[in-house]
Each structure stands twice: as structure tokens, then as C-alpha cells.
Amino acid sequence: MELLEDRLGVIEREEPRIHAFLRLSEELARAQAEEADRRFSSDAQVGPLTGIPVAIKDVLCVEDVETTAGSQILRGFRPPYESTAVARLRAQGAVFLGMTNCDEFAMGSSTENSGYFPTRNPHDPSRVPGGSSGGSAAAVAAGEAVFGLGTDTGGSIRQPAALCGVVGMKPTYGRVSRYGLIAFASSLDQIGPFTRTVDDAALVLQAIAGWDRRDATSVDRPVDMLSSLERGVEGLRLGLPREYFEAEGMEPGVRAAVERAVLTLERAGAELVDVRLPHTDYGLAAYYIIAPAEASSNLARFDGVRYGARAESAGNLLETYLQTRRGGFGPEVRRRIMLGTYALSAGYYDAYYLKAQKVRTLIAQDFERAFESCDAIVSATSPVVAFPIGAKVADPLAMYVCDVLTLGGNLAGLPGVSIPCGTSEGLPVGLQVLAPQWADGMALRVARAYEAASNGS
Amino acid sequence: MAMLARLGLEPGEEDFYADQLSAILAHIDRLREVDTDAIEPTAQVVQVGSRLREDLPEPSLPQERALANAPETKDGFFVVKAIQESEP
Amino acid sequence: MGAEGGPAAGEWEAVIGMEVHAQLSTRSKMFCGCTTDYIGAPPNSTVCEVCLGMPGVLPVANAKAVEQVVRTALALECEISRHTKFDRKNYFYPDLPKGYQISQYDMPMARSGRLSLGDREIRITRVHLEEDTGRLVHAGDALETASESLVDLNRSGMPLMEIVSEPDLRSAEEARDYAVELRGILRAVGASEADMEKGQLRAEANVSVRPRGSQELGVKTELKNINSFRALHRAVAYEIERQVRELEGGGRVVQETRGWSESEQRTFSQRSKEFAQDYRYFPEPDLPPLELRPDWVERLRASLPELPGELRSRLAEQYALSAFDVEQLSQESATARLFEQTVAAGAPPKQAANWIIGNAPTLDAQRLAELIGLVVAGTINREQGVRVLEEAQASGRAPGAVVRELGLAQVSDEAQLGVVVERVIAENPRAAADFRSGKQQALGALLAGVKEATGGSANMRLAAELLRHRLIQ
């Protein structure tokens, strides 16, 4: 309870500045904290997350708590069910602080596309926290929450983690159940933690990962995030993809910070290896076909009939659809729905969607080949540090470029961690570690080793 | 395209979106450079194997919970306005 | 109107293909655990967040449904796909909660099968698995004029099997027979109860006509809203004639969906199919593709029961029954089973068939055989037999016991019967004279007299014999 009160105090202080939360759930949090206290005093089932306050991204359904995916179209929606990841945290006794802000339906890289308001970077409130899970990243960075849950489709955990100076992880696709995650792109979405330390990230992932019979794409594999965590990088080979280091738009300060981090890892005993990911350039295009295509289908259910907002001025069903969706969806969402619809439409399916899925195979093969000569791949997470609010909103393509280094991991289903590695112009820079499918432990291990080496701890 | 997705667009907006989408599509067209003739599309990014469910009934939601979020209900039904068969 | 359902007169040939949807008899829905027992339930009471299409939910496929589709496809002699997957069919309609239907597009579970109809073979194009939509109730019952509609999603997510045939059918009769035969197969396999009235079997017919002898296909219309086999027959017959009339009058057939109106007994235009819907099919990312392993498929094949066609052939051959009898006995597998068991218990096949077809007995095979035996032996006549059957069914006592208790043993004693015969002849001189002069039917009146005189317990066969014998003297 003290921990909760402490965080609520931070929230009260920080929220007017950063607006990380869409809705606080104080009553629920207090009830859970009380329950946690009871557990502790009675020596009942107590775990590492019992009583720990968590910030939950507004795309993860929490039973009977208003969950809106950062969108006006789901205003007032209270799910009669809960996402599996959240349910597992609840079972562990975590304390739910509230729903954090995000780009609407997780579509964006700055949280400026939220249907409510933008969130601000705790390091500099005139700048974005990154996105789409900007709220959770900011909440953890500002000390409002001990950990946060976010989702990553093209980089939406790793990129805001980098921009806010916290640890963020996207597990292997299929590690964590997507049941109850309001879907954006079904074949790319994954849920993951925001934390201050790599140890904590491992603990959270350990708690939420694992097969779920309600998610046919979740995989039945043993979950072991902890046993290899402290092994260090001695003898490990770390791949440096040239295409990532030479990415268009990479800020010199970011590159410098990352290169310093890489040297730190080398000093800690890692062997540095050059690798090539030749199809990197096409990743953006493939992603911006696949994700919007799947999203256009996933968002078709928002019609104002069974839940969410509905346009009342409509005279007939067609009008209801059109006005509800026009009024409820913001411009980025509408843009992507149209893009996706186009990519799937008759006559274009082969040239776009099918083609993109084939390019995706090539990108996955790039990584497979690269991992033959290294144990993990390291690079910058984001080519830029946090940019000013409003700077990129007008140019969607410029915004999309923020994800060039992260979306490869989604396309190939790989686990990836972003860990703070210094600053550039006073703003946080993130180091990304990608590992082969199912080697989540390896990604965490390398990140942990860097953390230890750079802290001297 | 907007109609196919049931997104109502105001007249002026069409041009705005058309421009943005053209730019994005132009970028996406670069995919034509890639030779994918012999490549299989990714069906499932990780090997999952068949995941089927045993045919066992489970409790449904109580009717009130099922209807609780709806803007309009009547006698246990969801209500929609006139459907009108004419195609848009 | 006068449409008979036969091939269109003279110069025109009807070309018909069928699309049949059957609700699978599973206990839970296709992609969630809600019960499939929704008939009569209050609206939206057998639903969960998954079949309601709420945000964040995911489908998980019902293994039994997959099995039932494969078993049906095997019964239809299809090729079972080694690899199959689900696809999303995207369109907006209030009875489709997700805004897309999970179905199968380019990799269905089965292809290239056939169904025998008499001496013809109807090719089956494909068999696939999908989910059902919910139901709409329109204010005022008419879609076009309803100011609002009510949505019940109890049916949403029910498992549906779609069976598509090639356009090999050539008449309304064949179309109906095809549907009836398909129903028999579905019931025999146990995949679906296939009751059209309960909406478990839905038939749509694609109908076109062409000049006889032509190999090209004419423009087709899709007939919907057919709720019974009889309606299927009438709708197809009507449509064939309508198209012929249209073409002979110099007009053309428009490719469209037409609904059958039971009240008006005609088809009417519903939607123009010239502007075909773009369903934007793409593989369902939430469901991994399935591999239907050959050894598993073979095990299913081995577990198939005897199919209606096989049963019919065997009954005809093994028991030398007429086509009519075979047809009647093979309607339900329970009926056929009773027949065979009754014969095995000693009843002659023809008699067993007659008794079962004519009386739909609820008696078990042993007792039925016993009853039939009594009639064949002449201990009781057929009419008495019916009475004994009813009594035995009602009381649960054996037929033999019933006969004894009712004192029904036929009068088969020649001497005893002979006395009655003599008296009846004496009392009916005109009938007797008629018979002697050649009118065979006069015997009937005399037999009636004997029957009455013996209180219905005369052995009629013997009576007839005795009468004839006496009259010719």
C-alpha cells in the first residue's frame, strides 16, 4: 500500500506535466494493494510482482475498466473479459494504476495520434515520448509506475523505451498471448514490459509469457527468462548490421552513443561481427502494406452496433457506419485503413499484400543467415532522439521512418530489447538487441551485460 | 476505397488523403524491385503447428453483460437503423 | 404456370449447380466454446466476447468440426487437402460482428468429389468450413421497408460446412434429389442433422439455361431463401421457365441474386450481381494453417458408416427388394437397421419391408419378427396383426401373448369355416350367381359376408379358397 501511495503521489505531481495516463483506476489499485498486503502478512502466494504498481497500455482489455485503444470510437467501452497478460499480472497480485495513453489503435510512433491528447516526454515535455506505447514508457520513466505494459507491432515498445530512457522489450511472436489485446496487425503484435532495469523486464516477461489456449498463435514452449540472465557476454558474438548503422536519417549523436555502447560490450568480452541484412530497405514498404492490411480488417468491427460510440444523427445503417467511423477514427487510423483496404482489394492483392508477405520471408531469411555468424544483433533502436511535438505529424512518411530499425524484428518475429545507452543532446538514446526466435533469454542477457558494464555494477 | 472501408469522407478530405496515400504507395512500389518469384509468402512467422480446440461447451456471457456496452438494445436484441438493400 | 421441373421444353437445357450449407452437429461453436444449442434461447444469450466480435478476441478452431468436414468429404469421395487454411472474407453487415467472416478461400479442406444420383454422377467442386452469421429480425418483417432491425448473435459462430457442386444438375427434380441425397449422407455420417426447417441445411441453386446441345454456359442467377425441398423444386422449376420465357421473348437474363417467395410462388430480384462484392480475401493471421495428415485421414475413412448409396445397393441385392421398398427403408439408418434385424430374426424380407414401411413400428426386431411370423403362418390375418401390433406396442407384451389374450387366433379350421362359407353363399344368391357367371369381383361381397359372420377372425385366404371351391361346383 505504501508503494502504491508513493506512486500515486508521483502521478499527482507528474501528470500535469506529461499526461501519461488516460484514466487512473485508483479504487481498483487500492483494493489490489490491500489484497497484496494481506497476502504478504499471511504468507500466501507471493511473487516478485505482488503489490507492484503497473501502468497498462490502453489497448489491453482490463475487465470492467474502461479500455479504449486510445480512440474516441471506444469511449466508454468496459470489456466483460480481460486480456490474458493482464489476467496473469492480476493473479500475481500486481496493482493496476490505470490505462496509459497511446497512439490510436497503436498506430503511430509518437503518441500524438491518440484520440485524446499527446503524452509528453519526461526528459523534455516539449517533445514526444515516442509511440505507440508512449504513455507506458513515460509513466515508467517518470517514476509513476514501477513497470508498464505496452505493445509492439513495428517498434512501439522499443522505440518509446529508447526515447524515454527506459528498458523496453518485445518478446518473440507467440511468446505472450494476444488474447484481449485490441488488435492492430495480428501477425506482428506482441505485448511486452517497460521497466527501469533488465532484471525487472525479465521478471515481468516471465510472469506474462506462456501458452494460452485462447490464442491459437501462442506457442507451447517453456518460459525461462531468468536462468541465463547474468551470464554476461564473454565469448558471445554480436552482429552489427551495416544497413542499420547506415540508416537514412540517423542522427550523428545517436550513432555515436550506440557505437560507444557497442565498444562497452566489446570490453565486456563480446566479439563484434559485421553482418548484412540486405533487404532492410524494403522492410518499411512491406510493413506498411501488411500492418495496414490486417488492421483494415481488424478495425471493421467498430460499427457502433455492439459497443463503443455511435453517430446518432445517422438515418440508416450505411450512414451509421460512415459517420460513426469517420467521427470515431482519427486521420492516421483512417489513412491506414484505406491503405490496407487498397492493398487487399481485387487486382492489387498480388502486387501488394502477397508481394509484401514474400518480402517478409526474405527479411526473415536475412536474419536467419545473420544469426549463423552471431548470437545477437545490436544497433540503435531509433535513428533519432525524441523530436518536438508536432514536428512530424504532418508528414506520415517521415513518421514511419522512425521505425526502420525496429520493424525488421516484428516482420521476422524476433525478440528485441531496447536499453538506455547514454544521451545525445541531453536526450536518451536506446541500444537495441535482437536475438533469434525463442532466444528471448539471449536478448535479455546481452542487455543485462551492457547494463552491468555501463553502470559498473 | 473509403466506401469499401465504410469510412465517411468529406469532399475536401478525399484529395488530402489521396496525396498522402500516393506518397506512401510510391514508396511501397519499390517492392517491385525485389525478385520474389521463387519465394513463398510468410504464412505464419513462427512455426506454430496445428492448434485446435476440443469440442467442449463453455459458459457464455449472461445476456446483460453481452448487451451492456451497446448504444441501443431492445428486448435483448442489438438495434440497427434501416438497412436498405441498395448497394452504396 | 405449370412448371413440372423436368428438362426445359425441347430446345432448352437447364444447367444447375448447388451450394449447400450444413450446420455441423458439434457441441460448441466453430471458434469459441459457446453452446450450439441456441434454438429457442433468448436473443444474445448463447454468446461470448469471441462470437460477439469484441475488441481483442481471438478464434480457436473446433477440432470436431474439422473432423466432420473431412468425414463428409470422404463420404463424397473428395480429395482431402494435405494443407488447408482459413481466410477472412471481409464485408459489412450487422449480422457479421467482426466485419469479416472466417471462411476458406483458395485452400479448402476438400476438392473434386462426387455424388451419385441414380445413374448420373454429380461432381462436387469443394467442401469447406466456415462460421455462420447472426440473425436479423426486421421491423415489419420486410427488409426493404424496415425502419430498424434487431440483431441476435446466438447463431454467430456456429460451424458451417459448405458443399459446392459443379453445374451438373439438369432439372428441378434432380436439384431436389441432390439435396435430399446430400441430407441422407450428412445424417448417415453424423456430421449434421441437416433439418431444413431448423435452418441446419440451407440450399442455394445457381440456375441458367442454354440451347440444347450447346457447350457454353448461359448467364446464371443465384436462388436464395429456399426453406424446404419442395420449395427448392418449385423455385428451380420456376426460374428455369422464367429464364426460357425471357430468352425466347428476345430479352436477356441478368446475373443476379433472386429470392424465392413462398407466398407468391415466384422468384424476385434481390441484388444485382453485376457489381460483385470485393471480399478482399486474405489468410486468417489468427489461425495457423492446418496439416491434415494422411494417416489421420485414413483412420477417419475407416470409421465411416455405411452410406445411403451403399445401403441401397446392398438392400436391393441382399434382400431382392423393390426399388420403392429400398427407397423407403433407407430413409433413416434406424429404419434400415430394424429391417435387417427383423429379417435376421426370421421374418421374410418382403413381409418385413411391408410391415415396417406401412406401420412404422416401435417394436423391437425380435417381437416384430414374431408378429410377422404369426401372420405368415395364418394364425392371424393382417388386419388382426395391426391390432396386435398396436396392443403389443402399447402394453409391452409379446405378440403371441396378445393374440392369446385377445382370443384372436384366426379361424383356420376348414370344417368350421366351410360351414360359414356355405351359409354365406346361401344368403347371397345374387353375388354367387354373378361370380359363377364370370364376375370375379363378386367374390368380394361374399368374403365380406364371411368376415362379418366370423367377427373378422376368419382366415381370409382360406375363406376365399373355400368359396371359390364351393362356387365352381
CSV table of N, CA and C in Angstrom, one decimal, chain A residues 59 61 67-69 71-75 77 81 104-105 107 181-184 295-311 320-326 328-329 333 337, chain B residues 5-7, chain C residues 52-57 92 96-100:
chain,number,residue,atom,x,y,z
A,59,VAL,N,-4.6,-0.5,-24.9
A,59,VAL,CA,-5.1,-1.5,-25.8
A,59,VAL,C,-5.3,-2.8,-25.2
A,61,CYS,N,-7.2,-5.1,-22.8
A,61,CYS,CA,-8.5,-5.1,-22.1
A,61,CYS,C,-8.3,-5.5,-20.6
A,67,THR,N,-11.6,0.7,-21.4
A,67,THR,CA,-10.4,0.4,-22.3
A,67,THR,C,-10.8,0.9,-23.7
A,68,THR,N,-10.0,1.9,-24.2
A,68,THR,CA,-10.5,2.5,-25.5
A,68,THR,C,-9.5,2.4,-26.6
A,69,ALA,N,-8.3,1.8,-26.5
A,69,ALA,CA,-7.3,1.7,-27.5
A,69,ALA,C,-6.9,3.1,-27.9
A,71,SER,N,-8.7,5.6,-28.5
A,71,SER,CA,-9.6,6.1,-29.5
A,71,SER,C,-10.9,6.6,-29.0
A,72,GLN,N,-11.5,7.5,-29.7
A,72,GLN,CA,-12.9,8.0,-29.3
A,72,GLN,C,-13.9,7.0,-29.7
A,73,ILE,N,-13.6,6.1,-30.6
A,73,ILE,CA,-14.7,5.2,-31.1
A,73,ILE,C,-15.0,4.1,-30.0
A,74,LEU,N,-14.1,4.0,-29.0
A,74,LEU,CA,-14.4,3.0,-28.0
A,74,LEU,C,-14.6,3.7,-26.6
A,75,ARG,N,-14.9,5.0,-26.7
A,75,ARG,CA,-15.3,5.7,-25.5
A,75,ARG,C,-16.3,5.0,-24.7
A,77,PHE,N,-16.2,2.0,-23.4
A,77,PHE,CA,-16.2,0.5,-23.5
A,77,PHE,C,-15.6,-0.1,-22.3
A,81,TYR,N,-14.4,-9.0,-20.2
A,81,TYR,CA,-13.4,-10.1,-20.2
A,81,TYR,C,-12.1,-9.3,-20.1
A,104,GLU,N,-3.6,6.1,-31.3
A,104,GLU,CA,-4.9,5.4,-31.5
A,104,GLU,C,-4.7,4.1,-32.2
A,105,PHE,N,-5.3,3.0,-31.6
A,105,PHE,CA,-5.1,1.7,-32.1
A,105,PHE,C,-3.7,1.3,-32.3
A,107,MET,N,-1.4,2.9,-33.7
A,107,MET,CA,-0.8,3.3,-35.0
A,107,MET,C,-0.1,4.6,-34.9
A,181,LEU,N,-5.8,-8.3,-26.4
A,181,LEU,CA,-5.1,-7.2,-27.0
A,181,LEU,C,-5.9,-6.7,-28.2
A,182,ILE,N,-6.3,-5.4,-28.1
A,182,ILE,CA,-7.1,-4.9,-29.2
A,182,ILE,C,-6.3,-4.9,-30.4
A,183,ALA,N,-6.6,-5.7,-31.4
A,183,ALA,CA,-5.7,-6.0,-32.5
A,183,ALA,C,-5.4,-4.8,-33.4
A,184,PHE,N,-4.2,-4.7,-33.8
A,184,PHE,CA,-3.8,-3.7,-34.8
A,184,PHE,C,-3.4,-4.6,-36.0
A,295,ALA,N,-4.9,-4.5,-40.2
A,295,ALA,CA,-5.6,-3.5,-39.4
A,295,ALA,C,-6.9,-3.2,-40.0
A,296,SER,N,-6.9,-3.0,-41.4
A,296,SER,CA,-8.2,-2.6,-42.0
A,296,SER,C,-9.3,-3.6,-41.8
A,297,SER,N,-8.9,-4.9,-41.7
A,297,SER,CA,-9.8,-6.0,-41.4
A,297,SER,C,-10.2,-6.0,-39.9
A,298,ASN,N,-9.1,-5.9,-39.0
A,298,ASN,CA,-9.4,-5.9,-37.6
A,298,ASN,C,-10.3,-4.8,-37.1
A,299,LEU,N,-10.2,-3.6,-37.8
A,299,LEU,CA,-11.0,-2.5,-37.3
A,299,LEU,C,-12.4,-2.4,-37.9
A,300,ALA,N,-12.7,-3.4,-38.8
A,300,ALA,CA,-14.0,-3.4,-39.4
A,300,ALA,C,-15.1,-3.6,-38.4
A,301,ARG,N,-14.8,-4.2,-37.2
A,301,ARG,CA,-15.8,-4.5,-36.2
A,301,ARG,C,-16.3,-3.2,-35.5
A,302,PHE,N,-15.7,-2.1,-35.7
A,302,PHE,CA,-16.1,-0.9,-35.0
A,302,PHE,C,-17.2,-0.2,-35.8
A,303,ASP,N,-18.4,-0.6,-35.5
A,303,ASP,CA,-19.5,-0.1,-36.3
A,303,ASP,C,-20.6,0.6,-35.4
A,304,GLY,N,-20.4,0.7,-34.1
A,304,GLY,CA,-21.3,1.3,-33.3
A,304,GLY,C,-22.6,0.5,-32.9
A,305,VAL,N,-22.5,-0.8,-33.2
A,305,VAL,CA,-23.7,-1.7,-33.0
A,305,VAL,C,-23.7,-2.3,-31.6
A,306,ARG,N,-22.6,-2.9,-31.3
A,306,ARG,CA,-22.5,-3.7,-30.1
A,306,ARG,C,-21.7,-3.0,-29.0
A,307,TYR,N,-20.9,-2.1,-29.3
A,307,TYR,CA,-20.1,-1.4,-28.3
A,307,TYR,C,-19.6,-0.1,-28.9
A,308,GLY,N,-19.0,0.8,-28.0
A,308,GLY,CA,-18.4,2.0,-28.5
A,308,GLY,C,-19.3,3.1,-28.9
A,309,ALA,N,-18.7,4.1,-29.5
A,309,ALA,CA,-19.5,5.3,-29.8
A,309,ALA,C,-20.4,5.0,-31.1
A,310,ARG,N,-21.4,5.7,-31.2
A,310,ARG,CA,-22.3,5.6,-32.4
A,310,ARG,C,-22.8,7.0,-32.8
A,311,ALA,N,-22.7,7.3,-34.1
A,311,ALA,CA,-23.2,8.6,-34.6
A,311,ALA,C,-24.7,8.5,-34.5
A,320,THR,N,-24.9,5.2,-40.5
A,320,THR,CA,-24.4,4.9,-39.2
A,320,THR,C,-22.9,4.5,-39.3
A,321,TYR,N,-22.7,3.5,-40.2
A,321,TYR,CA,-21.3,3.1,-40.4
A,321,TYR,C,-20.4,4.2,-40.7
A,322,LEU,N,-20.8,5.0,-41.8
A,322,LEU,CA,-19.9,6.0,-42.3
A,322,LEU,C,-19.6,7.1,-41.2
A,323,GLN,N,-20.7,7.6,-40.6
A,323,GLN,CA,-20.5,8.7,-39.6
A,323,GLN,C,-19.8,8.2,-38.3
A,324,THR,N,-20.2,7.1,-37.9
A,324,THR,CA,-19.6,6.5,-36.7
A,324,THR,C,-18.0,6.4,-36.9
A,325,ARG,N,-17.7,5.8,-38.0
A,325,ARG,CA,-16.3,5.5,-38.2
A,325,ARG,C,-15.5,6.8,-38.6
A,326,ARG,N,-16.2,7.7,-39.3
A,326,ARG,CA,-15.5,9.0,-39.6
A,326,ARG,C,-15.3,9.8,-38.3
A,328,GLY,N,-15.3,8.6,-35.2
A,328,GLY,CA,-14.6,7.9,-34.1
A,328,GLY,C,-13.1,7.7,-34.4
A,329,PHE,N,-12.7,7.6,-35.7
A,329,PHE,CA,-11.3,7.3,-36.0
A,329,PHE,C,-10.6,8.6,-36.4
A,333,VAL,N,-5.5,6.6,-38.4
A,333,VAL,CA,-6.2,5.4,-38.4
A,333,VAL,C,-6.9,5.3,-39.8
A,337,ILE,N,-6.4,2.5,-42.6
A,337,ILE,CA,-7.5,1.6,-43.1
A,337,ILE,C,-7.6,1.7,-44.6
B,5,ALA,N,-14.3,0.6,-47.1
B,5,ALA,CA,-14.0,0.5,-45.7
B,5,ALA,C,-15.0,1.2,-44.8
B,6,ARG,N,-16.1,1.7,-45.4
B,6,ARG,CA,-17.1,2.4,-44.6
B,6,ARG,C,-16.5,3.5,-43.8
B,7,LEU,N,-15.6,4.3,-44.4
B,7,LEU,CA,-15.1,5.5,-43.8
B,7,LEU,C,-15.7,6.7,-44.5
C,52,LEU,N,-19.2,-12.5,-30.3
C,52,LEU,CA,-19.7,-11.1,-30.4
C,52,LEU,C,-18.8,-10.2,-31.2
C,53,GLY,N,-17.6,-10.7,-31.5
C,53,GLY,CA,-16.6,-9.9,-32.2
C,53,GLY,C,-16.2,-8.7,-31.4
C,54,MET,N,-15.9,-8.8,-30.1
C,54,MET,CA,-15.5,-7.7,-29.3
C,54,MET,C,-14.0,-7.5,-29.5
C,55,PRO,N,-13.5,-6.3,-29.1
C,55,PRO,CA,-12.1,-5.9,-29.4
C,55,PRO,C,-11.2,-6.9,-28.7
C,56,GLY,N,-10.1,-7.3,-29.4
C,56,GLY,CA,-9.1,-8.1,-28.7
C,56,GLY,C,-9.3,-9.6,-28.7
C,57,VAL,N,-10.5,-10.1,-29.1
C,57,VAL,CA,-10.7,-11.5,-29.0
C,57,VAL,C,-10.1,-12.3,-30.2
C,92,PHE,N,-19.3,-5.7,-44.7
C,92,PHE,CA,-20.0,-5.1,-43.6
C,92,PHE,C,-21.5,-5.5,-43.6
C,96,LEU,N,-22.8,-9.7,-39.0
C,96,LEU,CA,-21.4,-10.2,-39.1
C,96,LEU,C,-20.6,-9.4,-38.2
C,97,PRO,N,-20.5,-9.8,-36.9
C,97,PRO,CA,-19.9,-8.9,-35.9
C,97,PRO,C,-18.5,-8.4,-36.1
C,98,LYS,N,-17.7,-9.3,-36.7
C,98,LYS,CA,-16.3,-8.8,-36.8
C,98,LYS,C,-16.1,-8.0,-38.0
C,99,GLY,N,-17.1,-7.9,-38.9
C,99,GLY,CA,-16.9,-7.2,-40.2
C,99,GLY,C,-16.2,-8.1,-41.2
C,100,TYR,N,-15.9,-9.4,-40.8
C,100,TYR,CA,-15.4,-10.3,-41.7
C,100,TYR,C,-15.9,-11.7,-41.2
